[in-house]
Amino acid sequence: MQSTKNPSEGHAEVHIVAASPEVARRVAEVLRRCFAATEQRSYPAGSDGGTRLDLTVDTTRAAEPARSWLETSRSAQDSRPGN
């Protein structure tokens, strides 16, 4: 069952759909190296197989290289006209 409320400030819900549980876990592991994350939850992705993996990442506790990317993207967004 999917949550209908938005994640708290600085957090993002991530939904990974892959052909196998191993592929989904590898993608989640990369995200965990960049961001603090909740324990993953996995579900069948559909009748034809596959896996859906859900987790929440905390962008306020980012590690490198995500921290550098977030800071750069915030600076670019702040310098846009109208911001």
XYZ file of C-alpha atoms in Angstrom, residues 15-25 27 43-46 49-53:
21
model
C 10.530 3.648 -5.852
C 12.769 1.261 -7.789
C 11.270 -1.245 -10.222
C 13.640 -3.889 -11.584
C 13.534 -7.272 -13.274
C 15.113 -8.964 -10.251
C 15.477 -8.331 -6.513
C 19.278 -8.274 -6.888
C 19.196 -5.424 -9.415
C 16.829 -3.405 -7.193
C 19.096 -3.970 -4.165
C 20.447 0.463 -7.040
C 7.114 -5.989 -3.212
C 6.311 -7.943 -6.357
C 6.291 -5.503 -9.297
C 3.553 -7.144 -11.318
C 7.628 -10.846 -12.274
C 10.068 -8.226 -11.182
C 10.528 -6.404 -7.904
C 9.482 -3.006 -6.617
C 11.665 -1.631 -3.862
